């Protein structure tokens, strides 16, 4: 039911086709996993087909190695009228090591991803169930999501200014 699934976790195994020559997972593969988890979370919250509109603040903190078990966790941290912002953590660990023997998952990537719900596959934006932060932690996450997206907009505006200047020359 729409408006009930606030968190979602997907797991992947880093396969040989996911890695570069150094044995580390390509950033593009990680971004694909983030987008897939975000899509599932957005549809789970809105009950509607949803599309990615932005990814902000993506940080590649630690590499993911071949054969790592990868966990992508999404958590709804803000809703607009038609949009949903999710904080995403990508964690990885060697599945062959016991978790008590330093086989704890390590943070590899973090970002905020924003989806908009549509009234059909080629449709128009449609309202989503609203979410209001209740705990202090949720309020901090909601504020964080908005700040990340504000920074991303600032970067877009700067890029546009330089593009415009380059086309004038």
PDB file of N, CA and C in Angstrom, residues 105-156:
ATOM      1  N   UNK A 105      30.178  -4.910   7.471  1.00  0.00           N
ATOM      2  CA  UNK A 105      30.021  -4.122   6.238  1.00  0.00           C
ATOM      3  C   UNK A 105      30.694  -2.760   6.380  1.00  0.00           C
ATOM      4  N   UNK A 106      31.271  -2.283   5.299  1.00  0.00           N
ATOM      5  CA  UNK A 106      31.907  -0.963   5.288  1.00  0.00           C
ATOM      6  C   UNK A 106      31.125  -0.059   4.338  1.00  0.00           C
ATOM      7  N   UNK A 107      31.026   1.211   4.703  1.00  0.00           N
ATOM      8  CA  UNK A 107      30.353   2.176   3.852  1.00  0.00           C
ATOM      9  C   UNK A 107      31.203   2.393   2.609  1.00  0.00           C
ATOM     10  N   UNK A 108      30.600   2.238   1.446  1.00  0.00           N
ATOM     11  CA  UNK A 108      31.324   2.414   0.184  1.00  0.00           C
ATOM     12  C   UNK A 108      30.863   3.652  -0.579  1.00  0.00           C
ATOM     13  N   UNK A 109      29.573   3.911  -0.569  1.00  0.00           N
ATOM     14  CA  UNK A 109      29.020   5.040  -1.315  1.00  0.00           C
ATOM     15  C   UNK A 109      27.806   5.573  -0.565  1.00  0.00           C
ATOM     16  N   UNK A 110      27.593   6.872  -0.684  1.00  0.00           N
ATOM     17  CA  UNK A 110      26.413   7.497  -0.091  1.00  0.00           C
ATOM     18  C   UNK A 110      25.923   8.573  -1.050  1.00  0.00           C
ATOM     19  N   UNK A 111      24.601   8.783  -1.100  1.00  0.00           N
ATOM     20  CA  UNK A 111      24.033   9.863  -1.908  1.00  0.00           C
ATOM     21  C   UNK A 111      22.579  10.092  -1.520  1.00  0.00           C
ATOM     22  N   UNK A 112      22.001  11.089  -2.150  1.00  0.00           N
ATOM     23  CA  UNK A 112      20.561  11.334  -2.089  1.00  0.00           C
ATOM     24  C   UNK A 112      20.061  11.207  -3.516  1.00  0.00           C
ATOM     25  N   UNK A 113      18.990  10.443  -3.710  1.00  0.00           N
ATOM     26  CA  UNK A 113      18.412  10.273  -5.035  1.00  0.00           C
ATOM     27  C   UNK A 113      16.952  10.711  -4.981  1.00  0.00           C
ATOM     28  N   UNK A 114      16.531  11.408  -6.024  1.00  0.00           N
ATOM     29  CA  UNK A 114      15.183  11.972  -6.059  1.00  0.00           C
ATOM     30  C   UNK A 114      14.413  11.364  -7.226  1.00  0.00           C
ATOM     31  N   UNK A 115      13.203  10.932  -6.921  1.00  0.00           N
ATOM     32  CA  UNK A 115      12.295  10.383  -7.931  1.00  0.00           C
ATOM     33  C   UNK A 115      11.025  11.211  -7.966  1.00  0.00           C
ATOM     34  N   UNK A 116      10.380  11.217  -9.132  1.00  0.00           N
ATOM     35  CA  UNK A 116       9.063  11.830  -9.284  1.00  0.00           C
ATOM     36  C   UNK A 116       8.113  10.735  -9.734  1.00  0.00           C
ATOM     37  N   UNK A 117       6.942  10.673  -9.101  1.00  0.00           N
ATOM     38  CA  UNK A 117       5.917   9.698  -9.480  1.00  0.00           C
ATOM     39  C   UNK A 117       5.155  10.233 -10.688  1.00  0.00           C
ATOM     40  N   UNK A 118       4.821   9.319 -11.608  1.00  0.00           N
ATOM     41  CA  UNK A 118       4.060   9.689 -12.801  1.00  0.00           C
ATOM     42  C   UNK A 118       2.731   8.945 -12.822  1.00  0.00           C
ATOM     43  N   UNK A 119       1.758   9.511 -13.528  1.00  0.00           N
ATOM     44  CA  UNK A 119       0.454   8.857 -13.615  1.00  0.00           C
ATOM     45  C   UNK A 119       0.422   7.771 -14.686  1.00  0.00           C
ATOM     46  N   UNK A 120       1.536   7.516 -15.333  1.00  0.00           N
ATOM     47  CA  UNK A 120       1.683   6.458 -16.329  1.00  0.00           C
ATOM     48  C   UNK A 120       3.108   6.475 -16.835  1.00  0.00           C
ATOM     49  N   UNK A 121       3.481   5.482 -17.639  1.00  0.00           N
ATOM     50  CA  UNK A 121       4.863   5.375 -18.114  1.00  0.00           C
ATOM     51  C   UNK A 121       5.293   6.617 -18.891  1.00  0.00           C
ATOM     52  N   UNK A 122       4.434   7.163 -19.714  1.00  0.00           N
ATOM     53  CA  UNK A 122       4.750   8.392 -20.451  1.00  0.00           C
ATOM     54  C   UNK A 122       3.952   9.564 -19.875  1.00  0.00           C
ATOM     55  N   UNK A 123       3.587   9.459 -18.604  1.00  0.00           N
ATOM     56  CA  UNK A 123       2.633  10.373 -18.008  1.00  0.00           C
ATOM     57  C   UNK A 123       3.186  11.647 -17.438  1.00  0.00           C
ATOM     58  N   UNK A 124       2.349  12.262 -16.639  1.00  0.00           N
ATOM     59  CA  UNK A 124       2.639  13.532 -15.983  1.00  0.00           C
ATOM     60  C   UNK A 124       2.894  13.279 -14.497  1.00  0.00           C
ATOM     61  N   UNK A 125       3.646  14.182 -13.850  1.00  0.00           N
ATOM     62  CA  UNK A 125       3.851  14.038 -12.409  1.00  0.00           C
ATOM     63  C   UNK A 125       2.522  13.962 -11.669  1.00  0.00           C
ATOM     64  N   UNK A 126       2.504  13.108 -10.659  1.00  0.00           N
ATOM     65  CA  UNK A 126       1.286  12.905  -9.875  1.00  0.00           C
ATOM     66  C   UNK A 126       1.640  12.937  -8.389  1.00  0.00           C
ATOM     67  N   UNK A 127       0.728  13.401  -7.551  1.00  0.00           N
ATOM     68  CA  UNK A 127       1.035  13.525  -6.116  1.00  0.00           C
ATOM     69  C   UNK A 127       1.422  12.189  -5.470  1.00  0.00           C
ATOM     70  N   UNK A 128       2.303  12.295  -4.476  1.00  0.00           N
ATOM     71  CA  UNK A 128       2.735  11.132  -3.690  1.00  0.00           C
ATOM     72  C   UNK A 128       2.247  11.320  -2.249  1.00  0.00           C
ATOM     73  N   UNK A 129       2.122  10.226  -1.508  1.00  0.00           N
ATOM     74  CA  UNK A 129       1.771  10.365  -0.094  1.00  0.00           C
ATOM     75  C   UNK A 129       2.844  11.204   0.618  1.00  0.00           C
ATOM     76  N   UNK A 130       2.430  12.137   1.433  1.00  0.00           N
ATOM     77  CA  UNK A 130       3.414  12.977   2.119  1.00  0.00           C
ATOM     78  C   UNK A 130       4.003  12.217   3.303  1.00  0.00           C
ATOM     79  N   UNK A 131       5.205  12.609   3.644  1.00  0.00           N
ATOM     80  CA  UNK A 131       5.892  12.058   4.806  1.00  0.00           C
ATOM     81  C   UNK A 131       6.391  13.239   5.628  1.00  0.00           C
ATOM     82  N   UNK A 132       6.150  13.189   6.916  1.00  0.00           N
ATOM     83  CA  UNK A 132       6.569  14.261   7.812  1.00  0.00           C
ATOM     84  C   UNK A 132       7.543  13.674   8.824  1.00  0.00           C
ATOM     85  N   UNK A 133       8.751  14.238   8.904  1.00  0.00           N
ATOM     86  CA  UNK A 133       9.719  13.718   9.879  1.00  0.00           C
ATOM     87  C   UNK A 133       9.221  13.935  11.306  1.00  0.00           C
ATOM     88  N   UNK A 134       9.362  12.899  12.112  1.00  0.00           N
ATOM     89  CA  UNK A 134       8.904  12.991  13.502  1.00  0.00           C
ATOM     90  C   UNK A 134      10.078  13.061  14.476  1.00  0.00           C
ATOM     91  N   UNK A 135      11.059  12.196  14.292  1.00  0.00           N
ATOM     92  CA  UNK A 135      12.191  12.155  15.227  1.00  0.00           C
ATOM     93  C   UNK A 135      13.232  13.209  14.848  1.00  0.00           C
ATOM     94  N   UNK A 136      14.115  13.516  15.777  1.00  0.00           N
ATOM     95  CA  UNK A 136      15.206  14.460  15.501  1.00  0.00           C
ATOM     96  C   UNK A 136      16.091  13.944  14.385  1.00  0.00           C
ATOM     97  N   UNK A 137      16.338  12.626  14.380  1.00  0.00           N
ATOM     98  CA  UNK A 137      17.160  12.020  13.333  1.00  0.00           C
ATOM     99  C   UNK A 137      16.506  12.201  11.963  1.00  0.00           C
ATOM    100  N   UNK A 138      15.210  11.959  11.890  1.00  0.00           N
ATOM    101  CA  UNK A 138      14.493  12.137  10.622  1.00  0.00           C
ATOM    102  C   UNK A 138      14.520  13.592  10.176  1.00  0.00           C
ATOM    103  N   UNK A 139      14.404  14.520  11.125  1.00  0.00           N
ATOM    104  CA  UNK A 139      14.447  15.945  10.783  1.00  0.00           C
ATOM    105  C   UNK A 139      15.812  16.321  10.227  1.00  0.00           C
ATOM    106  N   UNK A 140      16.874  15.775  10.821  1.00  0.00           N
ATOM    107  CA  UNK A 140      18.233  16.026  10.314  1.00  0.00           C
ATOM    108  C   UNK A 140      18.402  15.457   8.911  1.00  0.00           C
ATOM    109  N   UNK A 141      17.891  14.243   8.689  1.00  0.00           N
ATOM    110  CA  UNK A 141      17.998  13.635   7.366  1.00  0.00           C
ATOM    111  C   UNK A 141      17.222  14.433   6.322  1.00  0.00           C
ATOM    112  N   UNK A 142      16.042  14.913   6.672  1.00  0.00           N
ATOM    113  CA  UNK A 142      15.246  15.713   5.739  1.00  0.00           C
ATOM    114  C   UNK A 142      15.980  17.007   5.394  1.00  0.00           C
ATOM    115  N   UNK A 143      16.559  17.650   6.390  1.00  0.00           N
ATOM    116  CA  UNK A 143      17.318  18.880   6.164  1.00  0.00           C
ATOM    117  C   UNK A 143      18.545  18.603   5.296  1.00  0.00           C
ATOM    118  N   UNK A 144      19.212  17.497   5.582  1.00  0.00           N
ATOM    119  CA  UNK A 144      20.380  17.093   4.797  1.00  0.00           C
ATOM    120  C   UNK A 144      20.004  16.892   3.327  1.00  0.00           C
ATOM    121  N   UNK A 145      18.903  16.189   3.079  1.00  0.00           N
ATOM    122  CA  UNK A 145      18.471  15.932   1.697  1.00  0.00           C
ATOM    123  C   UNK A 145      18.222  17.237   0.958  1.00  0.00           C
ATOM    124  N   UNK A 146      17.566  18.170   1.606  1.00  0.00           N
ATOM    125  CA  UNK A 146      17.286  19.452   0.954  1.00  0.00           C
ATOM    126  C   UNK A 146      18.562  20.241   0.695  1.00  0.00           C
ATOM    127  N   UNK A 147      19.507  20.203   1.624  1.00  0.00           N
ATOM    128  CA  UNK A 147      20.780  20.914   1.422  1.00  0.00           C
ATOM    129  C   UNK A 147      21.582  20.302   0.271  1.00  0.00           C
ATOM    130  N   UNK A 148      21.601  18.981   0.194  1.00  0.00           N
ATOM    131  CA  UNK A 148      22.323  18.311  -0.902  1.00  0.00           C
ATOM    132  C   UNK A 148      21.733  18.726  -2.242  1.00  0.00           C
ATOM    133  N   UNK A 149      20.408  18.739  -2.337  1.00  0.00           N
ATOM    134  CA  UNK A 149      19.784  19.094  -3.604  1.00  0.00           C
ATOM    135  C   UNK A 149      19.986  20.581  -3.914  1.00  0.00           C
ATOM    136  N   UNK A 150      20.034  21.421  -2.883  1.00  0.00           N
ATOM    137  CA  UNK A 150      20.305  22.846  -3.081  1.00  0.00           C
ATOM    138  C   UNK A 150      21.717  23.036  -3.640  1.00  0.00           C
ATOM    139  N   UNK A 151      22.677  22.299  -3.085  1.00  0.00           N
ATOM    140  CA  UNK A 151      24.050  22.364  -3.600  1.00  0.00           C
ATOM    141  C   UNK A 151      24.119  21.893  -5.037  1.00  0.00           C
ATOM    142  N   UNK A 152      23.391  20.832  -5.357  1.00  0.00           N
ATOM    143  CA  UNK A 152      23.380  20.312  -6.724  1.00  0.00           C
ATOM    144  C   UNK A 152      22.826  21.346  -7.695  1.00  0.00           C
ATOM    145  N   UNK A 153      21.787  22.065  -7.290  1.00  0.00           N
ATOM    146  CA  UNK A 153      21.217  23.110  -8.147  1.00  0.00           C
ATOM    147  C   UNK A 153      22.237  24.216  -8.373  1.00  0.00           C
ATOM    148  N   UNK A 154      23.001  24.550  -7.332  1.00  0.00           N
ATOM    149  CA  UNK A 154      24.047  25.564  -7.469  1.00  0.00           C
ATOM    150  C   UNK A 154      25.107  25.137  -8.469  1.00  0.00           C
ATOM    151  N   UNK A 155      25.448  23.863  -8.451  1.00  0.00           N
ATOM    152  CA  UNK A 155      26.429  23.341  -9.416  1.00  0.00           C
ATOM    153  C   UNK A 155      25.857  23.431 -10.829  1.00  0.00           C
ATOM    154  N   UNK A 156      24.585  23.049 -10.997  1.00  0.00           N
ATOM    155  CA  UNK A 156      23.943  23.125 -12.315  1.00  0.00           C
ATOM    156  C   UNK A 156      23.952  24.553 -12.850  1.00  0.00           C
TER     157      UNK A 156
END
